[in-house]
Amino acid sequence: MTFIARHRRLLTLACSAILRHRTRHVSILLVYTALVFLFASVVFCVEALKREARLLLQGAPEIVVQRLVAGRHEPIPAELVEPLRRIPGVQRAAGRLWGYHFDEERRANFTLIASEDPRLAPRAVAVGRGVARLLGAEAGGRISLRGRGGEEVSFAVAEVFPSASELVAADLIEMPQEDLRAFLGIPEGLYTDITLRVANENERRVVASKVRGLVPDGRVILREEIARTYEELFDWRGGVLLAVFASLAASFLLLAWSQAAGLEGEEKREIGLLKAVGWELSDVLALKTWEAITVSLTAFLLGTALAYLHVFAAGAFLFASLMKGWSVLYPRFALDPALDLPHVTLIVSVAVVPFLLASVIPSWRAAATEPDRLLRQA
């Protein structure tokens, strides 16, 4: 009998054994599928969020320079823009004007930024979808914000940003620079920070060290540092969920081990009969291995498919607030699939290998026993 034909028959016998003990195997399969679903959902969600962060940061400036006073972020003088622009390797240096506004009535933070669109008229704003939903605003309408002195400042809504930009613009309000300076109380000659464009990746840290020499009271933030912070944040949040998963998985494997170790009388009788008719230890182990592989692969396929739908079709609703964070002005966005071979391999190794060991080792101990003793125990 060829190798393939032998294992095809063993697989057929394994499926028959699973059907004979369907109650036990179905209960194990359901719990196992749920565990694979949780684990795969966390892996898919973490990697998709990392991918979103990397894509968003592609358009961010390579270096951001901020001024610190007593450890706090303060406006930076505009006169520093030109010296920073003259640093070798810097393609462009520009001041950025932005800030935050807390709406006490709605308990929400808005991000205010100076618009570079010359078509935006004075006392007109462009708002994100989240702001529009919260304030009930629409293009052609008006919104009111409480100014620094407590007075209501009214703005005409010239535009509501499209839904495609909601991930970055949900809480955003753009207005002309003069209006923003008046609203935030930032005088001429000061910016919130200064951005630098450095095309050569190998020069960025050299440029950053020169910036620190020109701005001794400044903080220099590199784009790769922001990306690394996001990745560590998502890894940490995913780790919290995986810690819960690990405890559940350990309990399940302990249960699977105890059930496999205390083989039912009928299963012991089956092993004893197989050995009595001439089956070798390797044949019995191959049969039990195929049983475990069938159950674990079925759980892997079902759990992974459900996790894919949960994360990429249903928005990971079970733990989205933990993974994505929470805010009054929370953006509505769908995660794009971000799967690769290492992550699928990781899920397979976690889904198949532990259960395989927990099932086969006790069966090996039983198969190593003399057949007459197994039949007496049965």
Short mmCIF file of C-alpha atoms in Angstrom, two decimals, residues 124-259:
data_model
loop_
_atom_site.label_atom_id
_atom_site.label_comp_id
_atom_site.label_asym_id
_atom_site.label_seq_id
_atom_site.Cartn_x
_atom_site.Cartn_y
_atom_site.Cartn_z
CA ALA A 124 -15.83 80.25 7.21
CA VAL A 125 -14.79 76.73 8.20
CA ALA A 126 -14.49 73.24 6.75
CA VAL A 127 -15.40 70.51 9.25
CA GLY A 128 -14.97 66.74 9.56
CA ARG A 129 -17.87 64.29 9.54
CA GLY A 130 -17.61 63.74 13.29
CA VAL A 131 -17.90 67.47 14.00
CA ALA A 132 -20.82 67.76 11.58
CA ARG A 133 -22.67 64.90 13.29
CA LEU A 134 -22.04 66.25 16.78
CA LEU A 135 -23.00 69.86 16.00
CA GLY A 136 -25.72 69.04 13.48
CA ALA A 137 -23.86 71.05 10.86
CA GLU A 138 -24.04 70.84 7.10
CA ALA A 139 -22.55 72.75 4.19
CA GLY A 140 -24.20 76.16 3.97
CA GLY A 141 -25.14 76.19 7.66
CA ARG A 142 -23.44 77.75 10.68
CA ILE A 143 -21.73 76.54 13.86
CA SER A 144 -20.89 78.40 17.07
CA LEU A 145 -17.84 77.85 19.27
CA ARG A 146 -17.18 79.41 22.66
CA GLY A 147 -14.20 81.75 22.41
CA ARG A 148 -11.42 82.36 24.94
CA GLY A 149 -13.39 85.14 26.60
CA GLY A 150 -16.56 83.05 26.90
CA GLU A 151 -18.31 84.70 23.95
CA GLU A 152 -19.96 82.69 21.18
CA VAL A 153 -18.10 82.91 17.86
CA SER A 154 -20.13 82.01 14.78
CA PHE A 155 -18.67 80.47 11.61
CA ALA A 156 -20.21 79.61 8.25
CA VAL A 157 -19.77 75.96 7.24
CA ALA A 158 -18.29 76.07 3.75
CA GLU A 159 -17.57 72.33 3.45
CA VAL A 160 -17.97 69.00 5.23
CA PHE A 161 -15.03 66.70 4.52
CA PRO A 162 -15.90 63.47 2.64
CA SER A 163 -16.32 60.23 4.56
CA ALA A 164 -13.14 58.83 3.00
CA SER A 165 -11.11 61.25 5.15
CA GLU A 166 -12.97 60.50 8.39
CA LEU A 167 -10.15 58.55 10.00
CA VAL A 168 -7.93 61.66 10.08
CA ALA A 169 -10.52 64.44 9.90
CA ALA A 170 -13.44 63.35 12.10
CA ASP A 171 -12.69 65.98 14.79
CA LEU A 172 -11.11 68.55 12.45
CA ILE A 173 -12.16 72.17 11.95
CA GLU A 174 -10.24 74.15 9.32
CA MET A 175 -10.40 77.94 9.24
CA PRO A 176 -8.36 80.83 7.82
CA GLN A 177 -5.11 81.53 9.66
CA GLU A 178 -6.20 84.99 10.84
CA ASP A 179 -9.41 83.62 12.35
CA LEU A 180 -7.53 80.79 14.05
CA ARG A 181 -4.97 83.16 15.57
CA ALA A 182 -7.75 85.32 16.93
CA PHE A 183 -9.71 82.35 18.27
CA LEU A 184 -6.73 80.62 19.95
CA GLY A 185 -4.96 83.81 20.99
CA ILE A 186 -1.72 83.04 19.12
CA PRO A 187 -0.10 86.31 17.94
CA GLU A 188 1.66 86.86 14.62
CA GLY A 189 5.22 85.59 14.58
CA LEU A 190 4.43 82.35 16.40
CA TYR A 191 3.49 78.88 15.15
CA THR A 192 2.32 75.77 16.97
CA ASP A 193 5.25 73.82 15.49
CA ILE A 194 7.53 73.67 12.45
CA THR A 195 7.59 70.78 9.99
CA LEU A 196 10.61 69.68 7.95
CA ARG A 197 10.67 67.61 4.78
CA VAL A 198 13.77 65.40 4.48
CA ALA A 199 13.61 63.05 1.50
CA ASN A 200 16.77 61.04 2.23
CA GLU A 201 15.98 58.56 4.98
CA ASN A 202 19.67 58.23 5.92
CA GLU A 203 19.94 61.98 6.62
CA ARG A 204 16.98 62.35 8.97
CA ARG A 205 18.78 61.62 12.22
CA VAL A 206 21.69 63.85 11.19
CA VAL A 207 19.24 66.65 10.41
CA ALA A 208 17.47 66.03 13.74
CA SER A 209 20.74 66.42 15.65
CA LYS A 210 21.43 69.73 13.87
CA VAL A 211 17.90 70.92 14.68
CA ARG A 212 18.56 70.25 18.37
CA GLY A 213 21.62 72.47 18.11
CA LEU A 214 19.60 75.32 16.58
CA VAL A 215 16.61 74.90 18.92
CA PRO A 216 18.06 73.88 22.31
CA ASP A 217 14.68 74.26 24.03
CA GLY A 218 12.92 72.24 21.34
CA ARG A 219 11.61 68.73 20.96
CA VAL A 220 12.39 66.96 17.69
CA ILE A 221 9.93 64.25 16.65
CA LEU A 222 10.77 61.91 13.76
CA ARG A 223 8.03 60.26 11.73
CA GLU A 224 9.45 56.78 12.35
CA GLU A 225 9.28 57.44 16.10
CA ILE A 226 5.56 58.21 15.79
CA ALA A 227 5.05 55.04 13.73
CA ARG A 228 6.93 52.98 16.31
CA THR A 229 4.82 54.47 19.11
CA TYR A 230 1.61 53.49 17.30
CA GLU A 231 2.89 49.96 16.70
CA GLU A 232 3.86 49.56 20.36
CA LEU A 233 0.46 50.91 21.43
CA PHE A 234 -1.46 48.46 19.25
CA ASP A 235 0.84 45.61 20.32
CA TRP A 236 0.18 46.47 23.97
CA ARG A 237 -3.58 46.59 23.48
CA GLY A 238 -3.50 43.34 21.56
CA GLY A 239 -1.35 41.82 24.30
CA VAL A 240 -4.02 42.59 26.89
CA LEU A 241 -6.57 40.61 24.88
CA LEU A 242 -4.09 37.82 24.16
CA ALA A 243 -3.39 37.49 27.88
CA VAL A 244 -7.09 36.79 28.39
CA PHE A 245 -6.99 34.40 25.44
CA ALA A 246 -3.96 32.58 26.89
CA SER A 247 -5.78 31.83 30.14
CA LEU A 248 -8.82 30.51 28.23
CA ALA A 249 -6.60 28.47 25.90
CA ALA A 250 -4.70 26.97 28.84
CA SER A 251 -7.98 25.92 30.46
CA PHE A 252 -9.19 24.39 27.20
CA LEU A 253 -5.95 22.47 26.59
CA LEU A 254 -6.01 21.22 30.17
CA LEU A 255 -9.56 19.98 29.59
CA ALA A 256 -8.58 18.39 26.27
CA TRP A 257 -5.61 16.69 27.92
CA SER A 258 -7.69 15.35 30.80
CA GLN A 259 -10.33 14.03 28.41
#
